[in-house]
Coordinates of C-alpha atoms in Angstrom, one line a residue:
X22 CA 2.5 10.8 -47.5
X23 CA 0.9 7.7 -48.9
X24 CA -1.4 7.8 -52.4
X25 CA -3.7 4.9 -53.5
X26 CA -4.7 5.6 -57.1
X27 CA -8.0 5.5 -58.4
X28 CA -9.2 2.1 -59.5
X29 CA -11.7 3.4 -62.1
X30 CA -11.6 5.8 -64.8
X31 CA -12.4 8.7 -65.4
X32 CA -10.9 9.8 -62.4
X33 CA -13.0 12.4 -60.4
X34 CA -10.3 14.0 -58.1
X35 CA -8.6 13.4 -54.9
X36 CA -9.7 12.7 -51.4
X37 CA -7.6 13.4 -48.2
X38 CA -8.3 11.2 -45.2
X39 CA -7.0 10.2 -41.9
X40 CA -7.8 7.6 -39.2
X41 CA -8.0 10.1 -36.3
X42 CA -6.0 10.3 -33.3
X43 CA -4.1 12.5 -32.4
X44 CA -1.1 10.6 -33.0
X45 CA -2.1 8.0 -35.5
X46 CA 0.0 7.4 -38.8
X47 CA -2.0 8.2 -41.9
X48 CA 0.4 6.3 -44.2
X49 CA -0.2 3.1 -42.1
X50 CA -3.8 3.4 -42.1
X51 CA -4.3 3.4 -45.9
X52 CA -2.2 0.5 -46.6
X53 CA -3.9 -2.8 -47.0
X54 CA -7.4 -3.5 -46.0
X55 CA -8.3 0.1 -44.8
X56 CA -7.3 1.4 -48.5
X57 CA -9.3 -1.2 -50.3
X58 CA -12.5 -0.6 -48.0
X59 CA -12.1 3.2 -48.5
X60 CA -11.7 2.8 -52.2
X61 CA -15.0 0.7 -52.4
X62 CA -17.0 3.2 -50.3
X63 CA -15.7 6.1 -52.6
X64 CA -16.5 4.4 -55.9
X65 CA -13.0 3.8 -57.0
X66 CA -13.0 7.1 -58.9
X67 CA -10.9 9.1 -56.6
X68 CA -7.1 9.0 -55.9
X69 CA -6.9 8.6 -52.0
X70 CA -4.2 10.3 -49.9
X71 CA -3.2 9.9 -46.4
X72 CA -0.3 11.5 -44.6
X73 CA 1.5 11.7 -41.1
X74 CA 0.5 14.8 -39.3
X75 CA 3.1 16.7 -37.5
X76 CA 4.7 15.0 -34.6
X77 CA 3.6 11.5 -35.9
X78 CA 5.1 9.0 -38.2
X79 CA 7.7 10.5 -40.3
X80 CA 6.6 14.0 -40.2
X81 CA 8.6 16.2 -37.5
X82 CA 9.0 12.9 -35.2
X83 CA 8.3 13.9 -31.5
X84 CA 9.9 11.9 -28.8
X85 CA 10.2 12.6 -25.1
X86 CA 12.9 10.2 -24.5
X87 CA 16.6 9.7 -25.3
X88 CA 16.4 5.9 -25.4
X89 CA 14.0 2.9 -25.3
X90 CA 14.8 2.1 -21.7
X91 CA 13.4 5.4 -20.5
X92 CA 10.3 5.0 -22.7
X93 CA 9.5 1.4 -21.5
X94 CA 10.2 2.9 -17.8
X95 CA 7.6 5.5 -18.4
X96 CA 4.9 3.2 -20.0
X97 CA 5.1 0.8 -17.1
X98 CA 4.5 3.5 -14.6
X99 CA 1.6 5.3 -16.3
X100 CA -1.9 4.4 -15.3
X101 CA -4.2 3.7 -18.0
X102 CA -7.6 4.4 -16.2
X103 CA -7.8 6.6 -12.9
X104 CA -10.3 4.0 -11.5
X105 CA -7.8 1.1 -11.8
X106 CA -6.3 1.9 -8.3
X107 CA -7.3 4.2 -5.5
X108 CA -3.9 6.1 -5.9
X109 CA -4.0 6.1 -9.7
X110 CA -5.0 9.9 -9.8
X111 CA -1.8 10.8 -7.7
X112 CA 0.4 8.5 -9.7
X113 CA -1.0 9.9 -13.1
X114 CA -0.1 13.5 -11.8
X115 CA 3.4 12.6 -10.9
X116 CA 4.0 10.4 -14.0
X117 CA 2.6 13.1 -16.3
X118 CA 4.7 15.8 -14.7
X119 CA 7.9 13.7 -15.3
X120 CA 6.7 13.3 -18.8
X121 CA 6.5 17.1 -19.3
X122 CA 9.9 17.4 -17.9
X123 CA 11.3 14.9 -20.3
X124 CA 9.8 16.3 -23.3
X125 CA 11.3 19.6 -22.4
X126 CA 14.6 18.1 -22.2
X127 CA 14.5 16.2 -25.5
X128 CA 12.1 17.9 -27.8
X129 CA 11.7 21.4 -26.8
X130 CA 12.5 22.5 -30.4
X131 CA 9.7 20.7 -31.9
X132 CA 7.0 20.7 -29.3
X133 CA 5.5 23.8 -30.2
X134 CA 5.4 23.1 -33.9
X135 CA 3.1 20.0 -33.8
X136 CA -0.3 21.4 -32.8
X137 CA -3.5 20.9 -34.5
X138 CA -3.5 24.8 -35.9
X139 CA -0.3 24.0 -38.1
X140 CA -1.9 20.9 -40.0
X141 CA -4.7 22.7 -42.0
X142 CA -2.0 24.7 -43.6
X143 CA -0.2 21.7 -44.5
X144 CA -3.3 20.2 -46.0
X145 CA -4.0 23.2 -48.0
X146 CA -0.5 23.0 -49.3
X147 CA -1.0 19.4 -50.5
X148 CA -4.2 20.6 -52.4
X149 CA -2.1 23.3 -54.1
X150 CA 0.5 20.7 -55.0
X151 CA -2.1 18.5 -56.6
X152 CA -3.0 21.2 -59.1
X153 CA -6.6 20.0 -59.6
X154 CA -9.5 22.4 -58.9
X155 CA -7.9 24.0 -55.9
X156 CA -10.7 22.5 -53.5
X157 CA -10.2 20.2 -50.5
X158 CA -12.1 16.9 -50.5
X159 CA -11.8 15.2 -47.2
X160 CA -13.1 12.5 -45.0
X161 CA -12.0 13.0 -41.4
X162 CA -12.8 10.5 -38.6
X163 CA -12.9 11.1 -35.0
X164 CA -10.0 13.8 -34.2
X165 CA -9.8 14.3 -37.9
X166 CA -13.4 15.8 -37.5
X167 CA -11.7 18.4 -35.2
X168 CA -9.0 19.0 -37.7
X169 CA -11.7 19.1 -40.6
X170 CA -13.8 21.7 -38.8
X171 CA -10.6 23.6 -38.2
X172 CA -9.5 23.6 -41.8
X173 CA -13.1 24.6 -42.8
X174 CA -13.2 27.6 -40.5
X175 CA -9.6 28.8 -41.6
X176 CA -10.2 28.2 -45.4
X177 CA -13.9 28.0 -45.9
X178 CA -13.5 29.0 -49.7
X179 CA -11.4 26.1 -50.2
X180 CA -13.8 23.3 -49.1
X181 CA -15.0 20.8 -51.7
X182 CA -16.6 17.7 -50.8
X183 CA -16.1 17.1 -46.9
X184 CA -17.5 14.6 -44.6
X185 CA -16.7 14.5 -41.0
X186 CA -17.5 11.0 -39.5
X187 CA -17.5 10.4 -35.8
X188 CA -17.4 13.8 -34.7
X189 CA -15.7 15.5 -31.7
X190 CA -17.0 18.8 -30.6
X191 CA -14.2 21.2 -31.6
X192 CA -15.1 23.7 -29.1
X193 CA -14.9 21.0 -26.4
X194 CA -11.8 19.8 -27.8
X195 CA -9.9 23.1 -27.6
X196 CA -10.8 23.8 -24.1
X197 CA -9.9 20.5 -22.8
X198 CA -13.3 19.6 -21.9
X199 CA -14.1 16.2 -23.7
X200 CA -17.1 15.3 -21.4
X201 CA -19.5 15.4 -24.6
X202 CA -17.5 12.3 -26.0
X203 CA -18.8 9.9 -23.6
X204 CA -22.6 11.1 -23.4
X205 CA -23.7 7.8 -25.2
X206 CA -21.2 5.4 -24.0
X207 CA -23.6 3.8 -21.4
X208 CA -26.3 3.9 -23.8
X209 CA -24.2 1.8 -26.2
X210 CA -23.1 -0.7 -23.5
X211 CA -26.7 -1.3 -22.5
X212 CA -27.2 -2.0 -26.4
X213 CA -24.6 -4.8 -26.1
X214 CA -26.7 -6.5 -23.1
X215 CA -30.2 -5.9 -24.9
X216 CA -28.8 -7.6 -28.0
X217 CA -27.5 -10.7 -26.0
X218 CA -30.8 -11.2 -24.4
X219 CA -32.7 -11.1 -27.7
X220 CA -30.2 -13.2 -29.4
X221 CA -29.5 -16.0 -26.7
X222 CA -28.3 -18.6 -29.5
X223 CA -25.2 -16.7 -30.3
X224 CA -24.7 -14.8 -27.1
X225 CA -22.9 -16.9 -24.3
X226 CA -23.7 -14.4 -21.6
X227 CA -27.5 -15.4 -22.2
X228 CA -26.4 -18.8 -20.6
X229 CA -26.8 -17.1 -17.3
X230 CA -30.6 -16.5 -17.8
X231 CA -30.6 -12.9 -16.6
X232 CA -32.4 -10.2 -18.2
X233 CA -30.5 -7.2 -19.7
X234 CA -30.5 -5.1 -16.6
X235 CA -29.4 -8.0 -14.5
X236 CA -26.5 -8.9 -16.9
X237 CA -25.5 -5.3 -16.8
X238 CA -25.1 -5.1 -13.1
X239 CA -23.3 -8.5 -13.1
X240 CA -20.8 -7.3 -15.5
X241 CA -20.2 -4.2 -13.8
X242 CA -19.8 -6.0 -10.6
X243 CA -17.2 -8.1 -12.2
X244 CA -15.4 -5.0 -13.5
X245 CA -15.1 -3.3 -10.3
X246 CA -14.2 -6.6 -8.6
X247 CA -11.1 -6.8 -10.8
X248 CA -9.7 -3.7 -9.3
X249 CA -9.1 -5.6 -6.2
X250 CA -9.0 -9.1 -7.3
X251 CA -7.0 -9.5 -10.6
X252 CA -7.0 -12.9 -12.2
X253 CA -4.1 -15.1 -12.5
X254 CA -3.8 -17.6 -15.1
X255 CA -0.2 -18.9 -14.9
X256 CA 3.3 -18.0 -13.6
X257 CA 4.2 -15.3 -16.3
X258 CA 3.6 -12.0 -14.5
X259 CA 4.0 -10.2 -17.9
X260 CA 1.3 -11.9 -19.7
X261 CA -0.7 -14.3 -17.1
X262 CA -2.2 -11.5 -14.7
X263 CA -5.0 -9.2 -15.7
X264 CA -7.4 -7.0 -14.2
X265 CA -9.4 -3.9 -14.4
X266 CA -7.6 -2.0 -17.1
X267 CA -7.2 -4.9 -19.4
X268 CA -11.1 -5.7 -19.2
X269 CA -11.9 -2.3 -19.6
X270 CA -9.7 -2.1 -23.0
X271 CA -11.4 -5.2 -24.2
X272 CA -15.0 -3.8 -23.6
X273 CA -14.1 -0.3 -25.3
X274 CA -12.6 -1.9 -28.2
X275 CA -15.6 -4.1 -28.5
X276 CA -18.1 -1.2 -28.2
X277 CA -16.1 0.5 -31.1
X278 CA -16.4 -2.5 -33.3
X279 CA -19.7 -4.2 -32.7
X280 CA -18.9 -7.3 -35.0
X281 CA -16.7 -8.5 -32.0
X282 CA -19.7 -8.5 -29.5
X283 CA -20.1 -12.2 -29.6
X284 CA -16.4 -12.6 -28.7
X285 CA -16.7 -10.1 -25.9
X286 CA -19.9 -12.0 -24.6
X287 CA -18.1 -15.3 -24.6
X288 CA -15.0 -13.8 -22.9
X289 CA -17.0 -12.3 -20.2
X290 CA -19.1 -15.5 -19.6
X291 CA -15.9 -17.4 -19.2
X292 CA -14.9 -14.8 -16.6
X293 CA -18.2 -14.9 -14.7
X294 CA -17.9 -19.0 -14.7
X295 CA -14.3 -18.7 -13.6
X296 CA -12.8 -20.2 -16.7
X297 CA -10.0 -17.6 -16.9
X298 CA -7.7 -19.1 -19.3
X299 CA -10.3 -19.3 -22.0
X300 CA -11.5 -15.8 -21.2
X301 CA -8.0 -14.4 -21.5
X302 CA -7.7 -16.0 -24.9
X303 CA -10.8 -14.7 -26.2
X304 CA -10.6 -11.2 -24.6
X305 CA -7.0 -10.8 -26.3
X306 CA -9.0 -11.0 -29.6
X307 CA -11.0 -7.8 -28.8
X308 CA -8.5 -5.8 -26.6
X309 CA -5.7 -3.8 -28.0
X310 CA -2.5 -5.8 -27.8
X311 CA -0.4 -4.5 -24.8
X312 CA 3.2 -3.5 -25.3
X313 CA 5.7 -1.9 -23.2
X314 CA 7.5 -0.6 -26.4
X315 CA 5.0 2.1 -27.5
X316 CA 5.5 3.6 -30.9
X317 CA 7.4 7.0 -30.6
X318 CA 4.2 8.5 -32.4
X319 CA 2.3 7.7 -29.3
X320 CA 4.3 10.4 -27.4
X321 CA 2.8 12.9 -29.9
X322 CA -0.6 12.4 -28.3
X323 CA -0.4 14.4 -25.2
X324 CA 1.9 16.8 -27.0
X325 CA -0.6 17.6 -29.5
X326 CA -3.7 17.2 -27.2
X327 CA -2.1 19.4 -24.3
X328 CA -0.6 22.0 -26.4
X329 CA -4.0 22.5 -28.3
X330 CA -5.5 23.7 -24.9
X331 CA -4.5 27.3 -24.4
X332 CA -2.0 27.8 -21.7
X333 CA -4.3 30.0 -19.8
X334 CA -7.0 27.6 -19.9
X335 CA -4.7 24.7 -18.6
X336 CA -3.7 27.1 -15.7
X337 CA -7.3 27.9 -14.6
X338 CA -9.0 24.5 -15.3
X339 CA -10.4 23.0 -12.0
X340 CA -9.1 19.3 -12.1
X341 CA -11.8 18.3 -9.6
X342 CA -14.8 19.8 -11.4
X343 CA -13.6 18.2 -14.8
X344 CA -13.1 14.6 -13.2
X345 CA -16.6 15.2 -11.5
X346 CA -18.3 15.9 -14.8
X347 CA -16.4 12.9 -16.6
X348 CA -17.4 10.5 -13.7
X349 CA -21.0 11.6 -13.9
X350 CA -21.5 11.4 -17.5
X351 CA -20.5 7.8 -18.0
X352 CA -20.3 4.9 -15.3
X353 CA -18.3 2.7 -17.8
X354 CA -15.8 5.2 -19.3
X355 CA -15.8 8.3 -17.1
X356 CA -12.2 7.5 -16.1
X357 CA -10.9 6.8 -19.7
X358 CA -10.7 10.4 -20.5
X359 CA -9.5 11.4 -17.2
X360 CA -5.9 10.8 -17.4
X361 CA -5.3 14.0 -19.6
X362 CA -6.6 16.8 -17.2
X363 CA -4.0 16.0 -14.5
X364 CA -1.4 16.9 -16.8
X365 CA -2.7 20.5 -17.7
X366 CA -0.8 22.7 -15.2
X367 CA 2.6 20.7 -15.8
X368 CA 2.7 20.7 -19.7
X369 CA 5.1 23.6 -20.3
X370 CA 4.5 24.3 -24.1
X371 CA 2.3 26.9 -25.7
X372 CA 1.7 26.0 -29.4
X373 CA 2.5 28.1 -32.2
X374 CA 0.2 28.7 -35.0
X375 CA -2.7 27.9 -32.9
X376 CA -6.3 28.5 -34.3
X377 CA -8.0 31.0 -32.0
X378 CA -11.1 31.9 -34.1
X379 CA -14.5 30.3 -33.8
X380 CA -16.1 27.6 -35.7
X381 CA -18.5 29.6 -37.7
X382 CA -18.3 29.9 -41.5
X383 CA -20.1 29.6 -44.6
X384 CA -18.1 27.3 -46.8
X385 CA -18.0 27.0 -50.5
X386 CA -19.8 23.7 -50.4
X387 CA -21.7 22.4 -47.5
X388 CA -20.0 20.0 -45.0
X389 CA -21.7 16.7 -44.4
X390 CA -21.3 15.6 -40.6
X391 CA -22.1 11.9 -39.8
X392 CA -22.8 10.5 -36.4
X393 CA -25.0 8.1 -34.3
X394 CA -26.4 8.5 -30.8
X395 CA -25.5 5.1 -30.2
X396 CA -21.7 6.0 -31.0
X397 CA -19.8 5.1 -27.6
X398 CA -17.1 7.7 -28.1
X399 CA -18.3 10.3 -30.7
X400 CA -22.0 10.6 -30.3
X401 CA -24.5 12.3 -32.8
X402 CA -24.8 15.4 -30.2
X403 CA -21.3 16.4 -31.2
X404 CA -22.2 16.3 -35.1
X405 CA -25.2 18.6 -34.5
X406 CA -23.1 20.9 -32.4
X407 CA -20.5 21.3 -34.9
X408 CA -22.7 21.6 -37.7
X409 CA -24.6 24.5 -36.0
X410 CA -21.4 26.7 -36.9
X411 CA -21.2 26.0 -40.6
X412 CA -24.0 27.5 -42.7
X413 CA -25.7 25.1 -45.1
X414 CA -24.0 22.0 -43.5
X415 CA -26.0 18.6 -43.1
X416 CA -26.0 16.1 -40.3
X417 CA -26.4 12.3 -41.4
X418 CA -27.7 10.2 -38.7
X419 CA -26.9 6.5 -39.6
X420 CA -28.3 5.0 -36.3
X421 CA -25.9 2.1 -35.9
X422 CA -23.6 1.0 -33.0
X423 CA -19.8 1.5 -33.0
X424 CA -17.9 4.4 -33.9
X425 CA -18.0 6.2 -37.3
X426 CA -19.8 4.9 -40.4
X427 CA -16.5 3.8 -41.8
X428 CA -16.6 0.7 -39.5
X429 CA -19.9 -0.1 -41.0
X430 CA -18.3 -0.1 -44.6
X431 CA -15.4 -2.1 -43.0
X432 CA -17.9 -4.7 -41.5
X433 CA -19.8 -5.1 -44.6
X434 CA -16.6 -5.4 -46.7
X435 CA -15.2 -8.4 -44.7
X436 CA -18.2 -10.3 -43.3
X437 CA -22.1 -10.4 -43.1
X438 CA -24.1 -8.7 -40.5
X439 CA -23.9 -10.2 -36.9
X440 CA -27.5 -10.9 -35.7
X441 CA -26.3 -10.2 -32.1
X442 CA -26.2 -6.4 -32.9
X443 CA -29.7 -5.0 -32.2
X444 CA -31.2 -3.0 -34.9
X445 CA -31.0 0.7 -34.5
X446 CA -34.1 2.3 -33.0
X447 CA -35.0 4.5 -36.1
X448 CA -34.1 4.3 -40.0
X449 CA -31.2 6.2 -41.2
X450 CA -32.3 9.9 -41.5
X451 CA -30.7 12.8 -43.1
X452 CA -31.5 16.3 -41.5

């Protein structure tokens, strides 16, 4: 657990927060710039606490491998996107089955203890230890919106000021059907092209003199061409060959962080004009840095995510139907969520302490749900769906691009507005 003391007095209480996940370390998130931004966003009058949920960081560490060599070997074999290769689905099923066996051999004693259902109890224990007013003040992002909805459903009388930002639909999450996550992904990507055409002075792609629809089709053609014709920029196979998966990671990261759109546009322009070396340099600025040495906490992601789906649901879910729904929902990222369903039938663990109730409650204080219909991974519709179950709750529609209003705070904290990003179609509204 990590604590950032209030910078202004008198202190008004404590806020618990976390970056999302599952699998993310809360202690690492609050350190450095994120903590400073959150202090500004909350007025500096609250202590801020973040912690590592079960299975992540230093809390009940979860590892499926006995040594780093085995971990590296798995990471090299695991496809990132099911559309990256024609055989990726079959490879994913085999690799995930092997992961399940390895987890059973190395962490069977903890695998059933790190589900989402346990963490609300941990959170309430933290609130009790604080010895303030007994109420939970909470700002949860992405997956932590699921956790926030769960703690609110389990302990409605303990809710203080609760903000769920970048909302996942908890009902979809616990049934393993996260199709609703990507309902606005393609709209967000089209906004990237619209912003480019309307701001040609700062968008390198505009040099191609195409309209937004033509630009979109040109980039999609490039994405799919890279499946079969990866680029080679040098002799090092580890770093100088990149293709479909790398470009998809760069695009998704940029959609989540719109202030990187000009960099993405420049990288795509270099690819389309076959200046591959410069393109690689630029796209590395937006893409998550690849590594064959994943953090042990990353192994908790499938452990938590799969264990949260009831065993009977995993055994009866139609893989073909889920994949069809994902692909039909988003042209860009339908396969980004498709690597989890092939694991359902092989995952052997049933979570202890799982929450099996509904998400309907009247909380002591109303919950604020925050979202945008331009959010590429946690769209506004999820905020409305989650809000429907909590009496008196409010939905704040911020109307911006990117994921979570917290990113807007971060953006404003470190730089001025990028003109590239088109204005939202409507003003900020609270309903």
